[in-house]
Amino acid sequence: MKLQVGDRVAFLNETGGGVVSKVIDAHKVMVETEDGFEYEYPCTELIVVPDEEEQHKAYGMDEDPLAFLDKDQKKIFTADFEEEWRSNKPQQRDRKVYEVDLHIEELVDSKRGLTNTDIVQIQLAHFERKLEEAIKKKRPKIVFIHGVGQGVLKNEIRSILNRYSNLEYYDASYQRYGYGATEVKLWYR
């Protein structure tokens, strides 16, 4: 499917989405994210999302799904649902770990012609963007998968993390990532 300016899209490999603001070529577009930033994305990492009105029509949600209940029953039903949702929310949040893969193959279509310096700069830019996005969305935890290599990227990441006072970082789970990931725990007031 060919993307067009104005299409609402969701990201396949990360949370969130935005609106296509510019078509670069048949394979890449600029997307203005929900928080107002513009980024270049490969079309293969995006999926078109219908607007809410189209979703309601497609799934037959034009009417109130609780219309068969009387007013008192609706209050009981929604109160029970909200209580269950509130009680499950912290548990669900702790179980889900937000991961960002910084391997260059995940960030660009081809690394042909890129120097080692170019590669590290691209990885660090993506790292900083994802860290700021995690802070803005108040994520409690994020894991950056940087790989082992020579340790250049890991050292640069940790140097940047040292500038922040509202987080702590450490090696992520060895069983899951080996020595190739850093876990960041964020605090909010």
PDB file of C-alpha atoms in Angstrom:
ATOM      1  CA  MET A   1       0.000   0.000   0.000  1.00  0.00           C
ATOM      2  CA  LYS A   2       1.354   3.386  -0.968  1.00  0.00           C
ATOM      3  CA  LEU A   3       1.409   5.944   1.852  1.00  0.00           C
ATOM      4  CA  GLN A   4       0.163   9.476   1.232  1.00  0.00           C
ATOM      5  CA  VAL A   5       0.483  12.772   3.074  1.00  0.00           C
ATOM      6  CA  GLY A   6      -2.188  12.900   5.769  1.00  0.00           C
ATOM      7  CA  ASP A   7      -2.390   9.132   6.368  1.00  0.00           C
ATOM      8  CA  ARG A   8      -2.587   8.194  10.065  1.00  0.00           C
ATOM      9  CA  VAL A   9      -0.013   5.488  10.772  1.00  0.00           C
ATOM     10  CA  ALA A  10       1.113   3.277  13.640  1.00  0.00           C
ATOM     11  CA  PHE A  11       4.670   2.028  14.105  1.00  0.00           C
ATOM     12  CA  LEU A  12       5.153  -1.715  13.741  1.00  0.00           C
ATOM     13  CA  ASN A  13       8.327  -1.980  15.825  1.00  0.00           C
ATOM     14  CA  GLU A  14       7.557   0.521  18.564  1.00  0.00           C
ATOM     15  CA  THR A  15       4.641   2.112  20.351  1.00  0.00           C
ATOM     16  CA  GLY A  16       2.823   5.144  19.062  1.00  0.00           C
ATOM     17  CA  GLY A  17       2.138   6.580  15.679  1.00  0.00           C
ATOM     18  CA  GLY A  18       1.556   9.799  13.816  1.00  0.00           C
ATOM     19  CA  VAL A  19       0.601  11.354  10.509  1.00  0.00           C
ATOM     20  CA  VAL A  20       2.550  11.168   7.245  1.00  0.00           C
ATOM     21  CA  SER A  21       3.791  14.717   6.650  1.00  0.00           C
ATOM     22  CA  LYS A  22       5.928  14.122   3.547  1.00  0.00           C
ATOM     23  CA  VAL A  23       6.552  11.328   1.059  1.00  0.00           C
ATOM     24  CA  ILE A  24      10.303  11.117   0.457  1.00  0.00           C
ATOM     25  CA  ASP A  25      10.220   8.285  -2.081  1.00  0.00           C
ATOM     26  CA  ALA A  26       8.444   4.961  -2.632  1.00  0.00           C
ATOM     27  CA  HIS A  27      10.190   3.475   0.415  1.00  0.00           C
ATOM     28  CA  LYS A  28      10.450   6.305   2.983  1.00  0.00           C
ATOM     29  CA  VAL A  29       8.191   8.971   4.464  1.00  0.00           C
ATOM     30  CA  MET A  30       8.400  11.660   7.126  1.00  0.00           C
ATOM     31  CA  VAL A  31       6.010  11.078  10.030  1.00  0.00           C
ATOM     32  CA  GLU A  32       4.931  13.738  12.501  1.00  0.00           C
ATOM     33  CA  THR A  33       4.567  11.811  15.758  1.00  0.00           C
ATOM     34  CA  GLU A  34       1.832  12.259  18.329  1.00  0.00           C
ATOM     35  CA  ASP A  35       4.181  14.472  20.344  1.00  0.00           C
ATOM     36  CA  GLY A  36       4.850  16.817  17.406  1.00  0.00           C
ATOM     37  CA  PHE A  37       8.279  15.631  16.230  1.00  0.00           C
ATOM     38  CA  GLU A  38       9.065  14.665  12.630  1.00  0.00           C
ATOM     39  CA  TYR A  39      11.074  11.549  11.823  1.00  0.00           C
ATOM     40  CA  GLU A  40      11.934   9.610   8.700  1.00  0.00           C
ATOM     41  CA  TYR A  41      10.556   6.047   8.612  1.00  0.00           C
ATOM     42  CA  PRO A  42      10.762   3.208   6.108  1.00  0.00           C
ATOM     43  CA  CYS A  43       7.274   2.437   4.767  1.00  0.00           C
ATOM     44  CA  THR A  44       7.744  -1.210   5.738  1.00  0.00           C
ATOM     45  CA  GLU A  45       7.748  -0.192   9.429  1.00  0.00           C
ATOM     46  CA  LEU A  46       4.388   1.595   9.243  1.00  0.00           C
ATOM     47  CA  ILE A  47       0.769   0.538   9.043  1.00  0.00           C
ATOM     48  CA  VAL A  48      -2.134   2.792   8.063  1.00  0.00           C
ATOM     49  CA  VAL A  49      -4.633   3.296  10.888  1.00  0.00           C
ATOM     50  CA  PRO A  50      -8.200   4.317  10.066  1.00  0.00           C
ATOM     51  CA  ASP A  51      -9.588   7.299  11.940  1.00  0.00           C
ATOM     52  CA  GLU A  52     -12.001   6.704  14.837  1.00  0.00           C
ATOM     53  CA  GLU A  53     -15.111   7.304  12.739  1.00  0.00           C
ATOM     54  CA  GLU A  54     -14.037   4.669  10.187  1.00  0.00           C
ATOM     55  CA  GLN A  55     -13.208   2.232  13.009  1.00  0.00           C
ATOM     56  CA  HIS A  56     -16.646   2.703  14.553  1.00  0.00           C
ATOM     57  CA  LYS A  57     -18.307   1.985  11.203  1.00  0.00           C
ATOM     58  CA  ALA A  58     -16.070  -0.999  10.437  1.00  0.00           C
ATOM     59  CA  TYR A  59     -16.668  -2.638  13.791  1.00  0.00           C
ATOM     60  CA  GLY A  60     -20.329  -1.689  14.189  1.00  0.00           C
ATOM     61  CA  MET A  61     -19.658   0.568  17.146  1.00  0.00           C
ATOM     62  CA  ASP A  62     -21.991   3.379  16.162  1.00  0.00           C
ATOM     63  CA  GLU A  63     -24.348   2.593  19.038  1.00  0.00           C
ATOM     64  CA  ASP A  64     -23.652   2.452  22.749  1.00  0.00           C
ATOM     65  CA  PRO A  65     -22.421  -1.118  23.415  1.00  0.00           C
ATOM     66  CA  LEU A  66     -24.152  -1.023  26.810  1.00  0.00           C
ATOM     67  CA  ALA A  67     -27.488   0.188  25.427  1.00  0.00           C
ATOM     68  CA  PHE A  68     -29.257  -2.994  26.568  1.00  0.00           C
ATOM     69  CA  LEU A  69     -28.502  -2.131  30.236  1.00  0.00           C
ATOM     70  CA  ASP A  70     -30.583   0.301  32.288  1.00  0.00           C
ATOM     71  CA  LYS A  71     -28.924   3.308  33.939  1.00  0.00           C
ATOM     72  CA  ASP A  72     -28.200   1.597  37.298  1.00  0.00           C
ATOM     73  CA  GLN A  73     -26.803  -1.530  35.615  1.00  0.00           C
ATOM     74  CA  LYS A  74     -24.480   0.620  33.491  1.00  0.00           C
ATOM     75  CA  LYS A  75     -23.108   2.305  36.626  1.00  0.00           C
ATOM     76  CA  ILE A  76     -22.420  -1.059  38.261  1.00  0.00           C
ATOM     77  CA  PHE A  77     -20.864  -2.516  35.105  1.00  0.00           C
ATOM     78  CA  THR A  78     -18.583   0.446  34.423  1.00  0.00           C
ATOM     79  CA  ALA A  79     -17.594   0.789  38.110  1.00  0.00           C
ATOM     80  CA  ASP A  80     -16.626  -2.906  38.228  1.00  0.00           C
ATOM     81  CA  PHE A  81     -14.684  -2.594  34.992  1.00  0.00           C
ATOM     82  CA  GLU A  82     -12.861   0.564  36.118  1.00  0.00           C
ATOM     83  CA  GLU A  83     -11.930  -1.039  39.461  1.00  0.00           C
ATOM     84  CA  GLU A  84     -10.571  -4.135  37.699  1.00  0.00           C
ATOM     85  CA  TRP A  85      -8.660  -1.958  35.224  1.00  0.00           C
ATOM     86  CA  ARG A  86      -7.147   0.163  38.020  1.00  0.00           C
ATOM     87  CA  SER A  87      -6.079  -2.878  40.021  1.00  0.00           C
ATOM     88  CA  ASN A  88      -4.457  -4.577  37.002  1.00  0.00           C
ATOM     89  CA  LYS A  89      -2.740  -1.528  35.553  1.00  0.00           C
ATOM     90  CA  PRO A  90       0.409  -1.468  37.757  1.00  0.00           C
ATOM     91  CA  GLN A  91       0.969  -5.203  37.321  1.00  0.00           C
ATOM     92  CA  GLN A  92       0.635  -4.970  33.559  1.00  0.00           C
ATOM     93  CA  ARG A  93       2.931  -1.966  33.432  1.00  0.00           C
ATOM     94  CA  ASP A  94       5.664  -3.760  35.387  1.00  0.00           C
ATOM     95  CA  ARG A  95       5.484  -6.876  33.199  1.00  0.00           C
ATOM     96  CA  LYS A  96       5.894  -5.027  29.913  1.00  0.00           C
ATOM     97  CA  VAL A  97       9.449  -3.945  29.236  1.00  0.00           C
ATOM     98  CA  TYR A  98       9.913  -1.360  26.518  1.00  0.00           C
ATOM     99  CA  GLU A  99      12.844  -2.454  24.340  1.00  0.00           C
ATOM    100  CA  VAL A 100      14.754  -0.399  21.779  1.00  0.00           C
ATOM    101  CA  ASP A 101      17.098  -2.257  19.438  1.00  0.00           C
ATOM    102  CA  LEU A 102      19.988  -0.012  18.440  1.00  0.00           C
ATOM    103  CA  HIS A 103      21.629  -2.399  15.987  1.00  0.00           C
ATOM    104  CA  ILE A 104      22.244  -0.402  12.802  1.00  0.00           C
ATOM    105  CA  GLU A 105      20.467  -3.023  10.684  1.00  0.00           C
ATOM    106  CA  GLU A 106      17.279  -2.154  12.588  1.00  0.00           C
ATOM    107  CA  LEU A 107      17.660   1.583  11.986  1.00  0.00           C
ATOM    108  CA  VAL A 108      18.582   1.934   8.307  1.00  0.00           C
ATOM    109  CA  ASP A 109      17.732   0.037   5.142  1.00  0.00           C
ATOM    110  CA  SER A 110      21.396  -0.305   4.201  1.00  0.00           C
ATOM    111  CA  LYS A 111      24.628   0.590   5.965  1.00  0.00           C
ATOM    112  CA  ARG A 112      26.483   0.706   2.670  1.00  0.00           C
ATOM    113  CA  GLY A 113      28.654   3.814   2.512  1.00  0.00           C
ATOM    114  CA  LEU A 114      28.365   4.583   6.233  1.00  0.00           C
ATOM    115  CA  THR A 115      31.537   4.992   8.264  1.00  0.00           C
ATOM    116  CA  ASN A 116      31.790   3.652  11.813  1.00  0.00           C
ATOM    117  CA  THR A 117      31.380   7.221  13.045  1.00  0.00           C
ATOM    118  CA  ASP A 118      28.212   7.659  10.953  1.00  0.00           C
ATOM    119  CA  ILE A 119      26.808   4.424  12.351  1.00  0.00           C
ATOM    120  CA  VAL A 120      27.429   5.409  15.979  1.00  0.00           C
ATOM    121  CA  GLN A 121      25.927   8.868  15.360  1.00  0.00           C
ATOM    122  CA  ILE A 122      22.750   7.332  13.895  1.00  0.00           C
ATOM    123  CA  GLN A 123      22.506   4.902  16.822  1.00  0.00           C
ATOM    124  CA  LEU A 124      23.033   7.652  19.408  1.00  0.00           C
ATOM    125  CA  ALA A 125      20.455   9.927  17.768  1.00  0.00           C
ATOM    126  CA  HIS A 126      17.921   7.083  17.859  1.00  0.00           C
ATOM    127  CA  PHE A 127      18.868   6.317  21.466  1.00  0.00           C
ATOM    128  CA  GLU A 128      18.364   9.932  22.582  1.00  0.00           C
ATOM    129  CA  ARG A 129      15.055  10.202  20.712  1.00  0.00           C
ATOM    130  CA  LYS A 130      13.737   7.019  22.333  1.00  0.00           C
ATOM    131  CA  LEU A 131      14.956   8.042  25.792  1.00  0.00           C
ATOM    132  CA  GLU A 132      13.205  11.412  25.530  1.00  0.00           C
ATOM    133  CA  GLU A 133      10.078   9.677  24.224  1.00  0.00           C
ATOM    134  CA  ALA A 134      10.150   7.263  27.199  1.00  0.00           C
ATOM    135  CA  ILE A 135      10.499  10.177  29.627  1.00  0.00           C
ATOM    136  CA  LYS A 136       7.666  12.067  27.953  1.00  0.00           C
ATOM    137  CA  LYS A 137       5.402   8.988  28.102  1.00  0.00           C
ATOM    138  CA  LYS A 138       6.484   8.351  31.710  1.00  0.00           C
ATOM    139  CA  ARG A 139       7.657   4.814  31.062  1.00  0.00           C
ATOM    140  CA  PRO A 140       9.057   3.230  34.224  1.00  0.00           C
ATOM    141  CA  LYS A 141      11.665   1.109  32.456  1.00  0.00           C
ATOM    142  CA  ILE A 142      13.365   0.888  29.066  1.00  0.00           C
ATOM    143  CA  VAL A 143      15.999  -1.534  27.736  1.00  0.00           C
ATOM    144  CA  PHE A 144      18.432  -0.372  25.063  1.00  0.00           C
ATOM    145  CA  ILE A 145      19.882  -3.277  23.088  1.00  0.00           C
ATOM    146  CA  HIS A 146      23.268  -2.104  21.847  1.00  0.00           C
ATOM    147  CA  GLY A 147      25.156  -5.354  21.365  1.00  0.00           C
ATOM    148  CA  VAL A 148      28.612  -6.205  22.666  1.00  0.00           C
ATOM    149  CA  GLY A 149      31.062  -5.120  19.937  1.00  0.00           C
ATOM    150  CA  GLN A 150      33.968  -2.923  21.041  1.00  0.00           C
ATOM    151  CA  GLY A 151      31.860  -1.189  23.696  1.00  0.00           C
ATOM    152  CA  VAL A 152      31.933   2.216  21.990  1.00  0.00           C
ATOM    153  CA  LEU A 153      28.146   2.563  21.721  1.00  0.00           C
ATOM    154  CA  LYS A 154      27.593   1.242  25.268  1.00  0.00           C
ATOM    155  CA  ASN A 155      30.104   3.748  26.678  1.00  0.00           C
ATOM    156  CA  GLU A 156      28.561   6.650  24.741  1.00  0.00           C
ATOM    157  CA  ILE A 157      25.058   5.686  25.915  1.00  0.00           C
ATOM    158  CA  ARG A 158      26.176   5.535  29.540  1.00  0.00           C
ATOM    159  CA  SER A 159      27.960   8.861  29.182  1.00  0.00           C
ATOM    160  CA  ILE A 160      24.686  10.448  28.035  1.00  0.00           C
ATOM    161  CA  LEU A 161      22.709   8.714  30.804  1.00  0.00           C
ATOM    162  CA  ASN A 162      25.091  10.188  33.394  1.00  0.00           C
ATOM    163  CA  ARG A 163      23.695  13.641  32.512  1.00  0.00           C
ATOM    164  CA  TYR A 164      20.245  12.700  33.839  1.00  0.00           C
ATOM    165  CA  SER A 165      19.324  12.839  37.528  1.00  0.00           C
ATOM    166  CA  ASN A 166      15.930  11.101  37.313  1.00  0.00           C
ATOM    167  CA  LEU A 167      17.165   7.643  36.322  1.00  0.00           C
ATOM    168  CA  GLU A 168      19.468   4.779  37.105  1.00  0.00           C
ATOM    169  CA  TYR A 169      20.970   2.304  34.671  1.00  0.00           C
ATOM    170  CA  TYR A 170      22.670  -1.048  34.807  1.00  0.00           C
ATOM    171  CA  ASP A 171      23.391  -4.097  32.641  1.00  0.00           C
ATOM    172  CA  ALA A 172      20.113  -5.674  31.563  1.00  0.00           C
ATOM    173  CA  SER A 173      19.304  -9.320  32.294  1.00  0.00           C
ATOM    174  CA  TYR A 174      22.209 -11.489  31.191  1.00  0.00           C
ATOM    175  CA  GLN A 175      19.868 -14.456  30.585  1.00  0.00           C
ATOM    176  CA  ARG A 176      17.831 -12.436  28.124  1.00  0.00           C
ATOM    177  CA  TYR A 177      20.366 -10.063  26.510  1.00  0.00           C
ATOM    178  CA  GLY A 178      23.830 -11.373  27.343  1.00  0.00           C
ATOM    179  CA  TYR A 179      26.202  -8.436  27.816  1.00  0.00           C
ATOM    180  CA  GLY A 180      24.595  -6.464  25.001  1.00  0.00           C
ATOM    181  CA  ALA A 181      21.920  -4.317  26.687  1.00  0.00           C
ATOM    182  CA  THR A 182      21.495  -1.542  29.229  1.00  0.00           C
ATOM    183  CA  GLU A 183      18.352  -1.248  31.338  1.00  0.00           C
ATOM    184  CA  VAL A 184      17.230   2.213  32.411  1.00  0.00           C
ATOM    185  CA  LYS A 185      14.822   2.764  35.305  1.00  0.00           C
ATOM    186  CA  LEU A 186      13.123   6.186  35.273  1.00  0.00           C
ATOM    187  CA  TRP A 187      11.586   8.106  38.190  1.00  0.00           C
ATOM    188  CA  TYR A 188       8.912  10.788  38.049  1.00  0.00           C
ATOM    189  CA  ARG A 189       7.619  13.255  40.623  1.00  0.00           C
TER     190      ARG A 189
END
